Short mmCIF file of C-alpha atoms in Angstrom, two decimals:
data_model
loop_
_atom_site.label_atom_id
_atom_site.label_comp_id
_atom_site.label_asym_id
_atom_site.label_seq_id
_atom_site.Cartn_x
_atom_site.Cartn_y
_atom_site.Cartn_z
CA MET W 1420 0.00 0.00 0.00
CA ARG W 1421 1.29 3.43 -0.89
CA LEU W 1422 2.09 5.90 1.92
CA ALA W 1423 -0.81 8.24 1.10
CA SER W 1424 -3.30 5.37 1.30
CA LEU W 1425 -1.84 4.18 4.66
CA LEU W 1426 -2.16 7.65 6.18
CA LEU W 1427 -5.77 7.80 5.01
CA VAL W 1428 -6.55 4.48 6.73
CA VAL W 1429 -4.89 5.62 9.93
CA SER W 1430 -6.78 8.92 9.94
CA LEU W 1431 -10.06 7.14 9.29
CA LEU W 1432 -9.39 4.73 12.16
CA GLY W 1433 -8.67 7.69 14.39
CA ALA W 1434 -11.82 9.41 13.28
CA CYS W 1435 -13.89 6.32 13.97
CA GLY W 1436 -12.33 6.03 17.39
CA SER W 1437 -13.04 9.64 18.22
CA THR W 1438 -16.71 9.31 17.38
CA SER W 1439 -17.18 6.15 19.52
CA PRO W 1440 -19.03 6.53 22.82
CA ALA W 1441 -16.66 7.38 25.70
CA VAL W 1442 -15.69 4.43 27.85
CA PRO W 1443 -16.58 5.16 31.48
CA ARG W 1444 -13.68 5.31 33.95
CA ALA W 1445 -13.36 2.47 36.35
CA SER W 1446 -14.14 4.79 39.27
CA SER W 1447 -17.61 5.47 37.95
CA PHE W 1448 -18.71 1.83 38.34
CA ARG W 1449 -20.66 1.16 41.54
CA ALA W 1450 -20.60 -2.46 42.63
CA THR W 1451 -23.70 -3.79 44.30
CA PRO W 1452 -22.76 -4.30 48.00
CA THR W 1453 -22.81 -7.87 49.22
CA PRO W 1454 -25.30 -8.11 52.06
CA LYS W 1455 -23.65 -8.96 55.38
CA VAL W 1456 -24.68 -12.21 56.95
CA ALA W 1457 -25.37 -11.67 60.61
CA GLU W 1458 -23.32 -13.89 62.88
CA PRO W 1459 -25.49 -16.20 64.90
CA ALA W 1460 -25.77 -15.08 68.50
CA ARG W 1461 -23.65 -17.12 70.83
CA PRO W 1462 -25.55 -19.03 73.50
CA ARG W 1463 -25.79 -17.41 76.92
CA LEU W 1464 -24.45 -19.43 79.79
CA PRO W 1465 -26.17 -19.16 83.16
CA LYS W 1466 -24.69 -17.94 86.40
CA GLU W 1467 -23.19 -20.96 88.14
CA GLU W 1468 -20.93 -22.17 90.93
CA VAL W 1469 -18.03 -24.48 90.08
CA THR W 1470 -16.11 -26.35 92.76
CA PHE W 1471 -12.41 -26.71 92.21
CA ALA W 1472 -9.28 -27.03 94.33
CA PHE W 1473 -5.61 -26.15 94.08
CA ASP W 1474 -2.48 -27.60 95.70
CA ARG W 1475 -0.07 -25.64 97.86
CA GLY W 1476 2.67 -27.43 99.73
CA LEU W 1477 1.18 -30.02 102.06
CA TRP W 1478 -2.32 -28.70 101.50
CA ARG W 1479 -5.05 -29.15 98.95
CA LEU W 1480 -7.34 -26.17 99.36
CA GLU W 1481 -10.95 -26.55 98.24
CA GLY W 1482 -12.88 -23.63 96.84
CA THR W 1483 -15.83 -22.38 94.81
CA LEU W 1484 -15.72 -20.26 91.67
CA THR W 1485 -18.91 -18.27 91.10
CA LEU W 1486 -19.25 -17.52 87.39
CA PRO W 1487 -21.54 -14.78 86.01
CA THR W 1488 -24.01 -15.03 83.15
CA ARG W 1489 -21.90 -14.80 79.99
CA GLU W 1490 -21.70 -15.71 76.31
CA GLU W 1491 -20.28 -19.07 75.39
CA GLY W 1492 -16.51 -18.68 74.98
CA GLU W 1493 -16.45 -15.25 76.65
CA ARG W 1494 -13.65 -14.58 79.13
CA VAL W 1495 -14.69 -12.60 82.19
CA PRO W 1496 -12.74 -10.65 84.85
CA ALA W 1497 -12.05 -12.47 88.11
CA VAL W 1498 -11.70 -11.58 91.79
CA VAL W 1499 -9.94 -13.76 94.38
CA ILE W 1500 -11.12 -13.25 97.98
CA VAL W 1501 -8.46 -13.30 100.72
CA HIS W 1502 -9.66 -14.24 104.21
CA GLY W 1503 -9.59 -12.41 107.49
CA SER W 1504 -7.91 -13.88 110.58
CA GLY W 1505 -9.03 -17.11 112.18
CA PRO W 1506 -10.07 -20.43 110.63
CA MET W 1507 -12.32 -18.95 107.93
CA SER W 1508 -14.19 -21.13 105.47
CA ARG W 1509 -14.72 -20.13 101.84
CA ASP W 1510 -18.08 -18.60 102.83
CA GLY W 1511 -16.59 -16.29 105.48
CA VAL W 1512 -19.32 -16.86 108.05
CA MET W 1513 -19.46 -14.18 110.76
CA ARG W 1514 -21.82 -14.06 113.74
CA GLY W 1515 -20.95 -10.54 114.83
CA GLN W 1516 -17.92 -8.45 115.70
CA ILE W 1517 -15.98 -7.74 118.87
CA GLY W 1518 -18.42 -6.74 121.59
CA LEU W 1519 -21.52 -7.13 119.40
CA GLY W 1520 -23.30 -10.32 118.39
CA PHE W 1521 -25.74 -10.19 115.48
CA GLY W 1522 -27.99 -13.04 116.55
CA PHE W 1523 -27.58 -14.73 113.14
CA GLU W 1524 -24.87 -15.95 110.78
CA LEU W 1525 -23.79 -13.85 107.81
CA ALA W 1526 -21.85 -15.64 105.05
CA VAL W 1527 -19.86 -12.55 104.10
CA TYR W 1528 -17.66 -13.99 101.34
CA GLN W 1529 -20.44 -16.04 99.78
CA ARG W 1530 -22.70 -12.97 99.66
CA LEU W 1531 -19.90 -10.85 98.20
CA ALA W 1532 -19.17 -13.45 95.52
CA ASP W 1533 -22.84 -13.73 94.60
CA ALA W 1534 -23.30 -9.97 94.35
CA LEU W 1535 -20.18 -9.42 92.22
CA ALA W 1536 -21.15 -12.29 89.92
CA ASP W 1537 -24.44 -10.45 89.30
CA ARG W 1538 -22.26 -7.57 88.12
CA GLY W 1539 -20.28 -9.67 85.63
CA TYR W 1540 -17.33 -10.91 87.72
CA ALA W 1541 -16.12 -14.41 88.41
CA VAL W 1542 -15.27 -14.69 92.12
CA TYR W 1543 -13.13 -17.41 93.68
CA ARG W 1544 -13.29 -18.13 97.40
CA TYR W 1545 -11.57 -21.03 99.13
CA ASP W 1546 -11.26 -22.61 102.56
CA LYS W 1547 -8.33 -21.17 104.50
CA ARG W 1548 -5.70 -23.71 105.43
CA THR W 1549 -6.69 -23.22 109.09
CA CYS W 1550 -10.22 -24.43 108.26
CA GLY W 1551 -10.77 -28.11 107.64
CA ALA W 1552 -11.93 -31.48 108.92
CA PHE W 1553 -9.12 -31.41 111.50
CA ASN W 1554 -10.84 -28.61 113.45
CA ASP W 1555 -14.30 -28.26 111.88
CA CYS W 1556 -13.34 -24.65 111.07
CA ALA W 1557 -13.64 -23.72 114.75
CA ASP W 1558 -11.45 -21.49 116.90
CA GLY W 1559 -9.80 -23.61 119.58
CA GLY W 1560 -11.32 -26.80 118.14
CA PHE W 1561 -9.54 -30.11 117.84
CA THR W 1562 -6.53 -30.03 115.56
CA SER W 1563 -4.45 -32.91 114.27
CA VAL W 1564 -1.68 -30.52 113.24
CA PRO W 1565 1.26 -30.89 115.67
CA TYR W 1566 1.94 -27.75 117.67
CA SER W 1567 5.52 -27.68 116.38
CA LEU W 1568 4.20 -27.31 112.80
CA LEU W 1569 1.69 -24.57 113.52
CA GLU W 1570 4.26 -21.79 113.40
CA VAL W 1571 5.45 -23.06 110.01
CA GLU W 1572 2.24 -24.18 108.28
CA PHE W 1573 -0.08 -21.48 109.65
CA ALA W 1574 2.29 -18.51 109.34
CA THR W 1575 0.89 -15.45 107.61
CA THR W 1576 3.48 -15.81 104.86
CA GLU W 1577 1.77 -19.10 103.97
CA TYR W 1578 -1.58 -17.32 103.60
CA VAL W 1579 0.05 -14.94 101.11
CA LEU W 1580 1.42 -17.84 99.07
CA ASP W 1581 -1.97 -19.59 99.20
CA ALA W 1582 -3.72 -16.51 97.80
CA GLU W 1583 -1.15 -16.21 95.01
CA ALA W 1584 -1.55 -19.90 94.15
CA ALA W 1585 -5.33 -19.43 94.09
CA LEU W 1586 -4.97 -16.52 91.67
CA ASP W 1587 -2.66 -18.54 89.41
CA ALA W 1588 -5.12 -21.45 89.36
CA VAL W 1589 -8.04 -19.17 88.51
CA ALA W 1590 -6.09 -17.42 85.73
CA GLU W 1591 -5.58 -20.76 83.95
CA ARG W 1592 -9.29 -21.46 83.62
CA PRO W 1593 -10.81 -20.97 80.14
CA GLU W 1594 -13.65 -18.79 81.47
CA ILE W 1595 -11.25 -16.20 82.92
CA ASP W 1596 -9.59 -13.21 81.28
CA PRO W 1597 -6.01 -13.33 82.64
CA ASP W 1598 -5.58 -9.61 81.92
CA ARG W 1599 -8.39 -8.63 84.30
CA LEU W 1600 -7.52 -10.12 87.68
CA PHE W 1601 -8.16 -8.58 91.10
CA PHE W 1602 -7.61 -9.37 94.79
CA ALA W 1603 -10.23 -8.47 97.41
CA GLY W 1604 -9.00 -8.98 100.96
CA HIS W 1605 -10.97 -8.67 104.18
CA SER W 1606 -9.50 -7.65 107.57
CA GLU W 1607 -6.14 -9.47 107.82
CA GLY W 1608 -6.56 -10.38 104.16
CA GLY W 1609 -7.12 -6.71 103.32
CA GLU W 1610 -3.87 -5.81 105.03
CA LEU W 1611 -2.10 -8.37 102.82
CA VAL W 1612 -3.36 -6.93 99.50
CA PRO W 1613 -0.38 -4.55 99.02
CA VAL W 1614 1.96 -7.51 99.52
CA LEU W 1615 -0.01 -9.59 97.01
CA LEU W 1616 -0.05 -6.85 94.37
CA SER W 1617 3.69 -6.34 94.82
CA ASP W 1618 4.25 -10.06 94.21
CA ARG W 1619 1.81 -10.30 91.28
CA PRO W 1620 2.27 -7.46 88.74
CA ARG W 1621 -0.41 -8.96 86.49
CA VAL W 1622 -3.12 -8.07 89.02
CA ARG W 1623 -4.88 -4.88 87.90
CA ALA W 1624 -5.99 -3.48 91.27
CA GLY W 1625 -6.76 -4.46 94.85
CA VAL W 1626 -9.72 -4.06 97.21
CA MET W 1627 -8.97 -3.75 100.94
CA LEU W 1628 -12.05 -4.29 103.10
CA ALA W 1629 -11.73 -3.30 106.79
CA PRO W 1630 -7.91 -3.50 106.70
CA PRO W 1631 -5.82 -2.56 109.74
CA PHE W 1632 -3.19 0.09 109.13
CA HIS W 1633 -1.21 -0.65 112.28
CA THR W 1634 0.00 -3.99 113.58
CA MET W 1635 -2.10 -6.25 115.79
CA THR W 1636 -0.26 -4.87 118.81
CA VAL W 1637 -2.08 -1.56 118.34
CA LEU W 1638 -5.33 -3.21 117.26
CA LEU W 1639 -5.52 -5.41 120.37
CA GLU W 1640 -5.10 -2.34 122.54
CA GLN W 1641 -7.95 -0.64 120.66
CA GLN W 1642 -10.10 -3.77 120.87
CA SER W 1643 -9.49 -4.05 124.62
CA GLU W 1644 -10.99 -0.60 125.11
CA ARG W 1645 -13.90 -1.36 122.77
CA VAL W 1646 -14.73 -4.63 124.56
CA ARG W 1647 -14.71 -2.95 127.96
CA TRP W 1648 -17.06 -0.23 126.69
CA SER W 1649 -19.48 -2.49 124.81
CA PHE W 1650 -19.96 -5.11 127.52
CA THR W 1651 -20.22 -2.44 130.22
CA MET W 1652 -22.99 -0.76 128.17
CA ALA W 1653 -24.65 -4.17 127.84
CA GLY W 1654 -24.71 -4.57 131.64
CA GLN W 1655 -21.95 -7.20 131.77
CA PRO W 1656 -19.15 -5.47 133.70
CA GLU W 1657 -17.42 -8.69 134.76
CA ARG W 1658 -17.19 -9.91 131.16
CA ALA W 1659 -16.03 -6.45 130.12
CA GLU W 1660 -13.17 -6.58 132.58
CA ALA W 1661 -12.14 -10.18 131.85
CA GLU W 1662 -12.12 -9.90 128.06
CA GLY W 1663 -10.60 -6.43 128.06
CA ARG W 1664 -7.79 -7.61 130.32
CA GLU W 1665 -7.14 -10.67 128.11
CA LEU W 1666 -6.79 -8.58 124.97
CA LEU W 1667 -4.53 -6.04 126.68
CA ALA W 1668 -2.28 -8.84 127.97
CA ALA W 1669 -2.03 -10.19 124.42
CA ALA W 1670 -1.05 -6.73 123.15
CA GLN W 1671 1.68 -6.53 125.78
CA ALA W 1672 2.97 -9.95 124.72
CA LEU W 1673 3.13 -8.81 121.10
CA ARG W 1674 5.19 -5.81 122.18
CA GLN W 1675 7.60 -8.27 123.76
CA ILE W 1676 7.83 -10.10 120.42
CA GLU W 1677 8.59 -6.79 118.70
CA ARG W 1678 11.36 -6.09 121.25
CA GLY W 1679 12.69 -9.64 121.04
CA THR W 1680 12.03 -10.35 124.74
CA HIS W 1681 9.09 -12.76 124.50
CA LEU W 1682 9.76 -16.12 126.18
CA GLY W 1683 7.70 -18.29 123.83
CA ALA W 1684 4.37 -18.83 125.64
CA PRO W 1685 1.23 -18.99 123.42
CA ILE W 1686 -0.61 -15.73 122.85
CA LEU W 1687 -4.41 -16.06 122.74
CA GLY W 1688 -3.81 -19.79 122.29
CA GLN W 1689 -1.54 -19.39 119.26
CA PRO W 1690 2.23 -19.91 118.94
CA PRO W 1691 4.22 -16.67 119.03
CA GLY W 1692 5.76 -17.46 115.63
CA LEU W 1693 2.35 -17.02 114.01
CA TRP W 1694 2.05 -13.55 115.48
CA GLU W 1695 5.61 -12.66 114.53
CA SER W 1696 4.91 -13.53 110.89
CA TRP W 1697 1.79 -11.35 110.88
CA LEU W 1698 3.57 -8.45 112.59
CA GLU W 1699 6.33 -8.49 109.98
CA LEU W 1700 3.94 -8.42 107.01
CA ALA W 1701 1.77 -5.76 108.68
CA ARG W 1702 4.80 -3.51 109.07
CA ARG W 1703 5.65 -3.90 105.37
CA ALA W 1704 2.13 -3.35 104.00
CA PRO W 1705 1.89 0.47 104.19
CA GLU W 1706 5.28 1.01 102.55
CA LEU W 1707 4.46 -1.43 99.76
CA ALA W 1708 1.06 0.22 99.25
CA ARG W 1709 2.62 3.63 98.78
CA LYS W 1710 5.01 2.30 96.12
CA LEU W 1711 2.34 0.53 94.07
CA ASP W 1712 1.71 1.59 90.49
CA ARG W 1713 -1.78 0.06 90.57
CA PRO W 1714 -4.78 1.39 92.50
CA LEU W 1715 -6.20 0.31 95.84
CA LEU W 1716 -9.72 0.72 97.16
CA VAL W 1717 -9.67 0.93 100.98
CA LEU W 1718 -13.07 0.66 102.70
CA GLY W 1719 -13.99 0.63 106.37
CA GLY W 1720 -17.12 1.21 108.39
CA SER W 1721 -18.14 3.66 111.10
CA TYR W 1722 -19.66 0.73 113.07
CA ASP W 1723 -16.59 -1.52 112.85
CA TYR W 1724 -15.46 -2.54 116.36
CA ASN W 1725 -12.64 -4.84 115.16
CA VAL W 1726 -10.84 -2.32 112.94
CA ALA W 1727 -11.69 1.19 114.10
CA PRO W 1728 -12.49 3.94 111.57
CA SER W 1729 -9.28 5.66 112.69
CA GLU W 1730 -7.35 2.84 111.00
CA ILE W 1731 -8.98 3.64 107.66
CA GLU W 1732 -8.28 7.33 108.22
CA SER W 1733 -4.62 6.41 108.73
CA TRP W 1734 -4.65 4.70 105.34
CA ALA W 1735 -6.15 7.85 103.82
CA LYS W 1736 -3.42 10.10 105.21
CA TRP W 1737 -0.70 7.65 104.24
CA LEU W 1738 -1.85 7.07 100.66
CA ASP W 1739 -2.55 10.74 100.11
CA GLY W 1740 1.17 11.11 99.45
CA ALA W 1741 1.23 8.31 96.87
CA SER W 1742 1.32 9.66 93.32
CA ARG W 1743 1.81 6.49 91.27
CA ALA W 1744 -1.80 5.25 91.37
CA PRO W 1745 -5.29 6.72 91.96
CA HIS W 1746 -6.14 5.14 95.31
CA ARG W 1747 -9.57 5.59 96.89
CA VAL W 1748 -10.17 5.45 100.68
CA ARG W 1749 -13.60 5.68 102.32
CA VAL W 1750 -15.20 5.19 105.75
CA LEU W 1751 -18.81 4.18 105.10
CA ASP W 1752 -21.55 5.17 107.48
CA CYS W 1753 -23.23 2.38 109.52
CA VAL W 1754 -21.01 -0.44 108.14
CA THR W 1755 -19.63 -3.11 110.52
CA HIS W 1756 -16.64 -5.42 110.31
CA ALA W 1757 -18.91 -7.97 108.62
CA LEU W 1758 -19.73 -5.37 105.92
CA ASN W 1759 -23.41 -5.19 106.83
CA CYS W 1760 -25.14 -2.03 108.07
CA ILE W 1761 -26.61 -1.14 111.48
CA THR W 1762 -29.26 1.50 110.94
CA GLN W 1763 -29.50 2.59 114.61
CA PRO W 1764 -26.86 5.32 115.10
CA ASP W 1765 -26.94 5.02 118.91
CA ALA W 1766 -24.94 1.90 119.76
CA THR W 1767 -26.64 1.63 123.16
CA ARG W 1768 -30.08 1.25 121.55
CA ILE W 1769 -29.43 -1.36 118.84
CA LYS W 1770 -32.27 -3.84 118.34
CA PRO W 1771 -32.23 -7.03 116.20
CA ASP W 1772 -34.18 -5.37 113.37
CA ASP W 1773 -31.53 -2.63 113.13
CA ILE W 1774 -28.84 -5.10 112.02
CA GLY W 1775 -28.67 -5.74 108.29
CA ARG W 1776 -28.70 -9.35 107.14
CA ASP W 1777 -26.73 -8.77 103.95
CA ILE W 1778 -23.73 -6.80 102.77
CA SER W 1779 -24.35 -3.06 102.73
CA PRO W 1780 -25.39 -1.71 99.30
CA ALA W 1781 -22.89 1.11 99.83
CA VAL W 1782 -20.05 -1.43 100.08
CA LEU W 1783 -21.18 -3.23 96.93
CA ALA W 1784 -21.54 0.05 95.03
CA GLU W 1785 -18.01 1.17 95.94
CA VAL W 1786 -16.45 -2.20 95.10
CA SER W 1787 -18.29 -2.71 91.81
CA GLN W 1788 -17.63 0.84 90.57
CA PHE W 1789 -13.93 0.49 91.38
CA LEU W 1790 -13.65 -2.89 89.65
CA ASP W 1791 -15.65 -1.71 86.64
CA ALA W 1792 -13.35 1.28 86.13
CA HIS W 1793 -10.17 -0.77 86.17
CA ALA W 1794 -11.55 -3.79 84.31
CA ALA W 1795 -12.68 -1.47 81.51
CA ARG W 1796 -9.29 0.26 81.46
CA ALA W 1797 -7.58 -3.13 81.16
CA LYS W 1798 -9.81 -4.08 78.23
CA LEU W 1799 -9.04 -0.80 76.43
CA THR W 1800 -5.32 -1.33 76.97
CA GLU W 1801 -5.57 -4.82 75.55
CA ALA W 1802 -7.54 -3.60 72.50
CA GLY W 1803 -4.91 -0.96 71.76
CA ARG W 1804 -2.02 -3.40 71.54
#
C-alpha cells in the first residue's frame, strides 16, 4: 500500500475512534454491595458455681468459683477473695464483731461473691488452710496438726502464698480473662493486699475491706478498750473486765515479740511465731502500698469494732502522698466489720431489726464501681495493643 493510502486508513481509524461513545472510567462503576450475613448469636451461659481445688505445699485447698451469666466462649474478669484472721471457710461466716453479736450468721464472702457475679465478675473463694476437717473450722477446736508445725504451716506468709496460688489457678481457667484479675481482701486479708499486688504485677488493682493500718499490737489495745465499753454498756461489767484484760495482755505480749524479749508462751492460744509472721507483714504493707503503680480501694465502716475507723483514716493520710496510682479510701456510714449495716446510730439502743442481714449496698456500690473502672481500662489497653 502506498504511503498516502496508509495515512488515510490511519486517519479514518482515528476518526472512527473519536466518534465512539466514551468508555466510562473504572471509578464510575458502583458495585452492588454484598449483604452482610449476621453472625449467629452465641448461646448465653447461666450464672453458676463451680467447685475446684488447688495444691499448695502439704495442703489441697478446696474452693468455689462463682461464674456470672456470659456468652459461650467469653472470658470474664475475676476476683480472688483473701480471708480475714481465724479459721475462715470459703463462705466467710461471721456471727458478729468484737463486743456485738448479730444473733444470726452472715456468710460474708459467699454474699460478696454472689453480688459481684451479678455484676459480671467471676469470684473465687476457698477454705483457708486453718479451716478443715481437722478442726471443723472452729477457733480452739480439735486439731491434728502438731503444735511444732503450727508456726510453720499457719504462718501469715503461707496465707500470702496460698492466695497467690489461688490466683494462678483461677487465671488458667478458660472462662477467665487473665488480663483482668483482682484481689479483694478482708480484715487481715485486706492488710495483705499490698503484699499480694507487689508479688503479682499482672493483678490490675486491689480491694482492701476493713484492713488494719497498724500492727495487731495496736489493734488489740484498741479492741481491749472497745470490749470494755461495749460489755459495760450491755450490763456485763465482769465480762467487760475479763475480756478487756485478756486482749490487753495479748497486746503486751506482742510488744515483747517486737522487742525480742518474748519467752515463747502462746498468745491467745496461738504460737508466738504465728504472730511474729503477721507483725512483719503488717509492718511492710503500708510502705508497699505507697510504692504501688496500681490502685487500691480501701473501705472501712463507722460501726466496725474490730478495725476502728481511725485505722482507715490512717490509710487515707498515708496514701494521700502516693502519686503512682489513683487510690480511693472511704469510711462508710453504719457499716460493721462484717460489711453489713446497722441503721441505729446510737450503739446503746441497737435492736435485732436494726442489724442488716446482707452486705451493705454502699459497700457493693463502691467495690463494683472500682472494679468496673479498672476492668474497663484493662480491656481498652488490651484492644490498643
